[in-house]
Amino acid sequence: MPNPATSPSTATARAPSNIAFVKYWGNLDDAARLPFNDSISMNLSAAHTTTTVTFDTALRTDTLTIDGRAYNPQHAADAVAIARVTHHLDSLRGLAGTTDRAAVVSVNSFPMGTGIASSASAFAALSVAAAAALGLALDERALSTVARRGSGSAARSVPDGFVRWYAAATDHDSFAASIAPATHWDLHDVVAIVSRAHKAVGSGGGHALAASSPLFAERIARLPARLAAVEAAIAARDVAALGEQIEAEALELHAVAMTSRPAVLYWDGATIELLHHVRRWRADGLAVWFTLDAGPNVHLICEGHVAPAVAAALAHLPYVESSLDNSPAAGARIIGPGEGRGPGAEHA
Ligand code: DP6
C-alpha cells in the first residue's frame, strides 16, 4: 500500500555514499552485478545524493537532471546515463505493473566521478524514491537488492551505518545488511580531493577487467580472512587493526587494477604523495590510515577526535583541493512527506 503521507506518484529519497573497507572488484555476472566477493563499508555523512522521482503519464520518456543540469538524450554520454536510469526504473515499473515514465531529479553533495562513489548514493536514492513513488512495499533487503542491480556499491548505501554486502550466485541472495549502526563507532573518513576530473576508466570498466589480472585469484583467496579481520576490528572498535587491514586491502585492489590487461592506473602524482604523507604522519603519532576507491582521491580513516588534526594537516598540502570530513551515517531514507522513514517502514 502506498504510504498516505507520500504522493502516489512522487517521492524523494536521500542516500549516503559509502567507503568500502573491503572492496567490491569484479563480478561473477556483470549484467546482474553479482560480485565475486563480499565487501564491507561505512556510510558517509557528508557525501549523499537526494533524488526526487515523479512518475507522470504525460511524459514520453524518462528525464534526468543531475546537479541542476538537464541531461540531453541527443548527446551520446547523456543518453548512456539516461538509458542506465531507464533500465533501472524498468525493473521497478515491472514490479508495479506500470509503464509510466518518470522525471528524475538528483542533487549530489559532492563532486561526481572522483573516487567518492556517486553511483552508490545515486542508485540507492533512485531505488528507494522510485519504489516509494510507485507504492511498492519493499523491505530493506529487497531495496538493497534492487539498488545493487543499478550499481553494485549502491546495495551498501541502503542499510544503516557499517554494512556488509553478501556475494551470491543468485540475484535475490546478493544484498547488503547492517553489521553495526552508525552510532556504534565515531570512525571518520576525511576525503582528500586531489582531482575533480572524471575518471578515464569507470569502475564498471575496472570490474570487467579484474579477472584478467594474474593477481586476481590470489586476492580472492585471501579475502575470507580479510573480511573476518575487518568485521572483528569494527566490532571491537580497534582502529589500528582496521587501519592495517584497509591499507593492505586498498593496495591489493590497485595491484589487481594495475596488472589487469589492459592495465588501469587510477593514481595521480598527488595520490602517491599523500600515501607517503599518511605513513609519515602515523610514524609521528597521528592515528590515521588510508584507503582508495577507483579514483585518485585518498580517503583518510581515523577516529573522530583525530579528524580535525587530519583535516588541518591536509590544508597545508597545495595539491589537496579540499577535504570532506565524514562520520558514519544512516542508510537511504525517504525525506519530505513521511521524513525519516527507513526503507522497511512500509512493513511497520
Ligand atoms: C572501487 O559500485 O561503482 O569503489 O557496479 O559498475 O556501478 P558498478 O561499480 P561500483 O564499484 C565500486 C568499486 C570500488 C570498491 C567498492 O566500493 O567496493
Coordinates of C-alpha atoms and ligand atoms in Angstrom, one line a residue:
M1 CA 0.0 0.0 0.0
P2 CA 1.3 3.5 -0.8
N3 CA 2.0 5.4 2.4
P4 CA -0.7 8.0 2.7
A5 CA 1.9 10.6 3.7
T6 CA 3.6 10.2 0.3
S7 CA 2.0 11.2 -3.0
P8 CA 1.4 8.0 -5.0
S9 CA 3.4 9.3 -8.0
T10 CA 6.3 11.2 -6.5
A11 CA 8.8 10.6 -3.7
T12 CA 12.1 12.0 -2.6
A13 CA 14.9 9.9 -1.0
R14 CA 18.3 10.7 0.3
A15 CA 21.1 8.1 0.4
P16 CA 24.7 8.3 1.6
S17 CA 27.7 7.3 -0.4
N18 CA 29.9 4.7 1.3
I19 CA 33.5 3.9 1.7
A20 CA 34.5 0.3 1.3
F21 CA 37.0 -1.2 3.8
V22 CA 36.9 -4.5 1.9
K23 CA 36.3 -3.7 -1.7
Y24 CA 34.0 -4.9 -4.5
W25 CA 36.1 -5.5 -7.5
G26 CA 34.9 -7.8 -10.2
N27 CA 31.6 -9.6 -10.9
L28 CA 30.6 -13.2 -11.4
D29 CA 27.9 -11.7 -13.6
D30 CA 28.5 -8.2 -14.9
A31 CA 24.9 -7.5 -16.1
A32 CA 23.3 -8.6 -12.8
R33 CA 26.2 -7.1 -10.7
L34 CA 26.7 -10.3 -8.7
P35 CA 30.1 -9.7 -7.1
F36 CA 33.0 -12.2 -6.8
N37 CA 33.3 -11.4 -3.1
D38 CA 31.6 -10.0 0.0
S39 CA 32.5 -6.4 0.8
I40 CA 32.3 -4.2 4.0
S41 CA 31.7 -0.4 4.1
M42 CA 30.7 2.6 6.1
N43 CA 28.1 5.1 5.0
L44 CA 29.3 8.7 4.7
S45 CA 27.5 11.6 6.5
A46 CA 28.7 14.4 4.2
A47 CA 28.5 12.7 0.8
H48 CA 25.0 12.0 -0.2
T49 CA 22.5 12.2 -3.1
T50 CA 18.9 13.5 -2.8
T51 CA 16.7 12.3 -5.6
T52 CA 13.1 13.0 -6.5
V53 CA 11.3 10.6 -8.8
T54 CA 7.9 11.6 -10.3
F55 CA 6.0 9.2 -12.4
D56 CA 3.9 11.2 -14.9
T57 CA 1.6 9.8 -17.6
A58 CA 2.3 12.9 -19.7
L59 CA 6.0 12.0 -20.1
R60 CA 7.0 10.1 -23.3
T61 CA 10.5 9.3 -22.0
D62 CA 12.3 9.3 -18.6
T63 CA 14.1 12.6 -18.0
L64 CA 17.2 13.1 -15.8
T65 CA 18.5 16.2 -14.1
I66 CA 21.7 16.0 -12.0
D67 CA 23.0 18.9 -10.0
G68 CA 20.8 21.3 -12.0
R69 CA 21.8 20.1 -15.4
A70 CA 19.1 18.5 -17.6
Y71 CA 20.6 15.6 -19.5
N72 CA 20.1 15.7 -23.2
P73 CA 19.1 12.5 -24.9
Q74 CA 20.7 13.8 -28.2
H75 CA 24.2 13.8 -26.6
A76 CA 25.8 10.4 -26.5
A77 CA 27.2 10.5 -23.0
D78 CA 24.0 11.9 -21.6
A79 CA 21.9 9.2 -23.5
V80 CA 24.0 6.5 -21.8
A81 CA 23.2 7.9 -18.4
I82 CA 19.5 8.2 -19.2
A83 CA 19.4 4.7 -20.5
R84 CA 21.0 3.3 -17.3
V85 CA 18.3 5.1 -15.3
T86 CA 15.5 3.9 -17.6
H87 CA 16.9 0.3 -17.4
H88 CA 16.9 0.5 -13.6
L89 CA 13.4 2.0 -13.4
D90 CA 12.1 -0.7 -15.8
S91 CA 12.5 -3.4 -13.2
L92 CA 10.6 -1.4 -10.6
R93 CA 7.9 -0.5 -13.2
G94 CA 7.6 -4.2 -13.9
L95 CA 7.0 -4.9 -10.3
A96 CA 4.4 -2.2 -10.0
G97 CA 2.7 -3.1 -13.3
T98 CA 3.1 0.3 -14.9
T99 CA 4.7 1.8 -17.9
D100 CA 4.6 5.4 -16.8
R101 CA 7.8 7.4 -17.5
A102 CA 9.5 9.4 -14.7
A103 CA 11.2 12.7 -14.2
V104 CA 14.3 12.0 -12.1
V105 CA 16.0 15.0 -10.4
S106 CA 19.1 14.4 -8.4
V107 CA 21.4 16.6 -6.3
N108 CA 24.8 15.5 -5.0
S109 CA 26.6 17.0 -2.0
F110 CA 30.0 16.2 -3.5
P111 CA 31.7 16.1 -7.0
M112 CA 30.8 13.1 -9.2
G113 CA 33.3 10.8 -10.8
T114 CA 36.3 11.4 -8.5
G115 CA 36.5 8.4 -6.3
I116 CA 33.7 9.3 -4.0
A117 CA 31.2 6.7 -5.1
S118 CA 28.4 8.9 -6.7
S119 CA 26.9 5.8 -8.3
A120 CA 26.4 4.2 -4.8
S121 CA 24.4 7.1 -3.4
A122 CA 22.7 7.8 -6.7
F123 CA 21.3 4.3 -7.3
A124 CA 20.4 3.8 -3.6
A125 CA 18.4 7.1 -3.6
L126 CA 16.9 6.3 -7.0
S127 CA 15.8 2.9 -6.0
V128 CA 14.2 4.0 -2.7
A129 CA 12.5 7.0 -4.2
A130 CA 11.2 5.2 -7.2
A131 CA 9.8 2.3 -5.1
A132 CA 8.0 4.7 -2.8
A133 CA 6.7 6.7 -5.7
L134 CA 5.3 3.5 -7.2
G135 CA 3.8 2.5 -3.9
L136 CA 5.9 -0.7 -3.7
A137 CA 6.2 -2.1 -0.2
L138 CA 9.8 -3.4 -0.5
D139 CA 11.7 -4.2 2.7
E140 CA 15.4 -3.2 3.2
R141 CA 16.8 -6.4 1.8
A142 CA 14.7 -6.1 -1.4
L143 CA 15.7 -2.4 -1.8
S144 CA 19.3 -3.3 -1.4
T145 CA 19.0 -6.0 -4.0
V146 CA 17.3 -3.6 -6.4
A147 CA 19.9 -0.9 -5.8
R148 CA 22.7 -3.5 -6.4
R149 CA 21.5 -4.1 -9.9
G150 CA 21.9 -0.4 -10.7
S151 CA 25.4 -0.1 -9.2
G152 CA 26.9 -2.7 -7.0
S153 CA 28.2 -0.5 -4.3
A154 CA 24.7 1.1 -4.1
A155 CA 23.5 -2.1 -2.3
R156 CA 25.6 -1.0 0.7
S157 CA 24.1 2.5 0.8
V158 CA 20.6 1.2 1.7
P159 CA 21.2 -0.2 5.2
D160 CA 22.5 1.8 8.2
G161 CA 26.0 2.5 9.4
F162 CA 28.5 -0.2 8.9
V163 CA 27.4 -2.6 6.2
R164 CA 28.3 -6.0 4.7
W165 CA 27.2 -6.9 1.2
Y166 CA 26.9 -10.6 0.6
A167 CA 28.2 -12.2 -2.6
A168 CA 25.9 -14.9 -4.0
A169 CA 25.3 -16.8 -7.3
T170 CA 21.6 -15.8 -7.5
D171 CA 20.1 -12.4 -7.8
H172 CA 17.8 -12.4 -4.7
D173 CA 20.6 -13.7 -2.4
S174 CA 23.1 -10.9 -3.0
F175 CA 22.1 -7.9 -0.8
A176 CA 23.7 -5.8 2.0
A177 CA 22.8 -5.6 5.6
S178 CA 23.9 -3.5 8.6
I179 CA 26.6 -5.1 10.8
A180 CA 26.6 -2.1 13.2
P181 CA 24.6 1.1 13.5
A182 CA 26.1 4.5 12.7
T183 CA 26.2 5.2 16.4
H184 CA 28.4 2.1 17.1
W185 CA 31.7 3.9 16.5
D186 CA 32.7 7.5 15.7
L187 CA 35.0 6.5 12.9
H188 CA 35.7 9.2 10.3
D189 CA 36.6 9.3 6.6
V190 CA 38.3 12.5 5.7
V191 CA 38.3 12.5 1.9
A192 CA 41.2 14.4 0.4
I193 CA 40.1 15.7 -3.0
V194 CA 43.2 15.9 -5.2
S195 CA 41.3 15.9 -8.5
R196 CA 37.8 16.7 -9.7
A197 CA 38.4 15.4 -13.2
H198 CA 36.2 12.5 -14.4
K199 CA 37.9 9.1 -14.3
A200 CA 39.3 7.7 -17.7
V201 CA 38.1 4.2 -16.7
G202 CA 34.9 4.0 -14.7
S203 CA 34.5 1.3 -12.0
G204 CA 32.3 -0.7 -14.5
G205 CA 35.3 -1.0 -16.9
G206 CA 37.6 -1.9 -13.9
H207 CA 35.2 -4.7 -12.8
A208 CA 35.1 -6.2 -16.3
L209 CA 39.0 -6.3 -16.4
A210 CA 39.6 -7.5 -12.8
A211 CA 39.7 -11.2 -13.6
S212 CA 42.3 -10.6 -16.3
S213 CA 44.9 -9.8 -13.6
P214 CA 47.3 -12.6 -12.7
L215 CA 46.9 -11.4 -9.1
F216 CA 43.1 -11.7 -9.0
A217 CA 42.8 -15.3 -7.9
E218 CA 45.3 -14.6 -5.1
R219 CA 43.2 -11.6 -3.9
I220 CA 40.0 -13.7 -3.9
A221 CA 41.7 -16.5 -1.9
R222 CA 42.9 -14.0 0.8
L223 CA 39.6 -12.2 1.2
P224 CA 37.8 -14.5 3.7
A225 CA 40.5 -13.9 6.3
R226 CA 40.5 -10.1 5.4
L227 CA 36.7 -9.9 5.8
A228 CA 36.8 -11.7 9.1
A229 CA 39.6 -9.4 10.4
V230 CA 37.8 -6.2 9.2
E231 CA 34.5 -7.3 10.8
A232 CA 36.2 -8.1 14.0
A233 CA 38.1 -4.8 14.1
I234 CA 34.8 -2.9 13.6
A235 CA 33.1 -4.9 16.3
A236 CA 36.0 -4.2 18.7
R237 CA 36.3 -0.5 17.6
D238 CA 40.0 -1.3 17.1
V239 CA 41.2 1.5 14.7
A240 CA 44.8 0.2 14.4
A241 CA 43.7 -3.3 13.5
L242 CA 41.2 -1.9 11.0
G243 CA 43.7 0.5 9.6
E244 CA 46.3 -2.2 8.9
Q245 CA 43.7 -4.3 7.0
I246 CA 42.2 -1.5 4.9
E247 CA 45.6 -0.1 3.7
A248 CA 46.7 -3.6 2.6
E249 CA 43.3 -4.2 1.0
A250 CA 43.3 -1.0 -1.0
L251 CA 46.8 -1.6 -2.3
E252 CA 45.8 -5.1 -3.3
L253 CA 42.8 -3.8 -5.2
H254 CA 45.0 -1.3 -7.0
A255 CA 47.6 -4.0 -7.7
V256 CA 44.9 -6.0 -9.4
A257 CA 43.8 -2.9 -11.4
M258 CA 47.4 -2.1 -12.4
T259 CA 48.1 -5.7 -13.5
S260 CA 44.8 -6.1 -15.5
R261 CA 45.0 -6.4 -19.2
P262 CA 44.9 -3.6 -20.2
A263 CA 46.2 -2.1 -17.0
V264 CA 44.2 0.5 -15.2
L265 CA 46.1 3.2 -13.2
Y266 CA 43.8 5.4 -11.1
W267 CA 46.5 7.3 -9.2
D268 CA 47.8 10.8 -9.7
G269 CA 51.1 12.1 -8.5
A270 CA 49.2 13.7 -5.7
T271 CA 47.7 10.4 -4.7
I272 CA 51.1 8.7 -4.1
E273 CA 52.5 11.9 -2.3
L274 CA 49.5 11.6 0.0
L275 CA 50.0 7.9 0.7
H276 CA 53.6 8.7 1.8
H277 CA 52.3 11.6 4.0
V278 CA 49.8 9.4 5.8
R279 CA 52.6 6.9 6.6
R280 CA 54.8 9.7 7.9
W281 CA 52.0 11.3 9.9
R282 CA 51.4 7.9 11.5
A283 CA 55.0 7.5 12.4
D284 CA 54.8 10.9 14.0
G285 CA 51.9 9.7 16.2
L286 CA 48.8 10.7 14.2
A287 CA 46.5 7.6 14.2
V288 CA 45.4 7.8 10.5
W289 CA 45.2 5.2 7.7
F290 CA 44.3 5.4 4.1
T291 CA 42.0 3.7 1.6
L292 CA 41.4 4.4 -2.1
D293 CA 38.5 3.6 -4.4
A294 CA 38.6 3.6 -8.2
G295 CA 40.0 7.2 -8.5
P296 CA 42.8 9.4 -7.4
N297 CA 41.3 10.8 -4.2
V298 CA 42.5 9.5 -0.9
H299 CA 40.2 8.5 2.0
L300 CA 41.9 9.1 5.4
I301 CA 40.4 6.9 8.1
C302 CA 40.7 7.9 11.7
E303 CA 38.7 8.2 14.9
G304 CA 36.6 11.4 15.3
H305 CA 38.9 13.0 17.8
V306 CA 41.7 12.8 15.3
A307 CA 39.8 14.1 12.3
P308 CA 40.4 17.9 12.9
A309 CA 44.2 17.3 13.0
V310 CA 44.0 15.3 9.8
A311 CA 42.0 18.0 8.1
A312 CA 44.4 20.6 9.3
A313 CA 47.4 18.6 8.0
L314 CA 45.7 18.2 4.6
A315 CA 45.1 22.0 4.5
H316 CA 48.9 22.5 4.3
L317 CA 49.3 20.4 1.1
P318 CA 49.0 22.6 -2.0
Y319 CA 47.7 19.7 -4.2
V320 CA 44.8 18.9 -1.9
E321 CA 42.0 21.0 -3.4
S322 CA 39.6 20.4 -0.4
S323 CA 38.7 17.8 2.1
L324 CA 35.4 16.4 3.3
D325 CA 35.0 15.0 6.8
N326 CA 32.5 12.2 7.1
S327 CA 31.2 10.4 10.2
P328 CA 29.1 7.2 9.9
A329 CA 25.7 7.7 8.6
A330 CA 22.3 6.0 8.4
G331 CA 21.3 4.4 5.2
A332 CA 18.8 5.5 2.5
R333 CA 15.7 7.3 3.7
I334 CA 12.5 8.8 2.3
I335 CA 12.5 12.5 3.0
G336 CA 9.9 15.2 2.8
P337 CA 6.4 13.8 3.5
G338 CA 7.0 10.9 5.8
E339 CA 10.5 12.2 6.6
G340 CA 12.9 9.8 8.4
R341 CA 11.1 6.6 7.4
G342 CA 13.6 3.8 6.8
P343 CA 13.3 1.7 3.7
G344 CA 11.4 -1.1 5.5
A345 CA 9.0 1.3 7.3
E346 CA 6.1 0.4 4.9
H347 CA 6.1 -3.0 6.7
A348 CA 5.7 -1.5 10.1
Ligands
DP6_1 C1 36.5 0.6 -6.1 O1 29.7 0.1 -7.4 O2 30.9 1.9 -8.7 O3 34.6 1.7 -5.2 O4 28.5 -1.7 -10.1 O5 29.8 -0.8 -12.0 O6 28.5 0.7 -10.6 P1 29.3 -0.6 -10.7 O7 30.6 -0.3 -9.8 P2 30.7 0.5 -8.4 O8 32.2 -0.1 -7.9 C2 32.8 0.3 -6.8 C3 34.2 -0.1 -6.8 C4 35.1 0.4 -5.6 C5 35.0 -0.5 -4.4 C6 33.8 -0.6 -3.6 O9 33.1 0.5 -3.4 O10 33.5 -1.6 -3.0

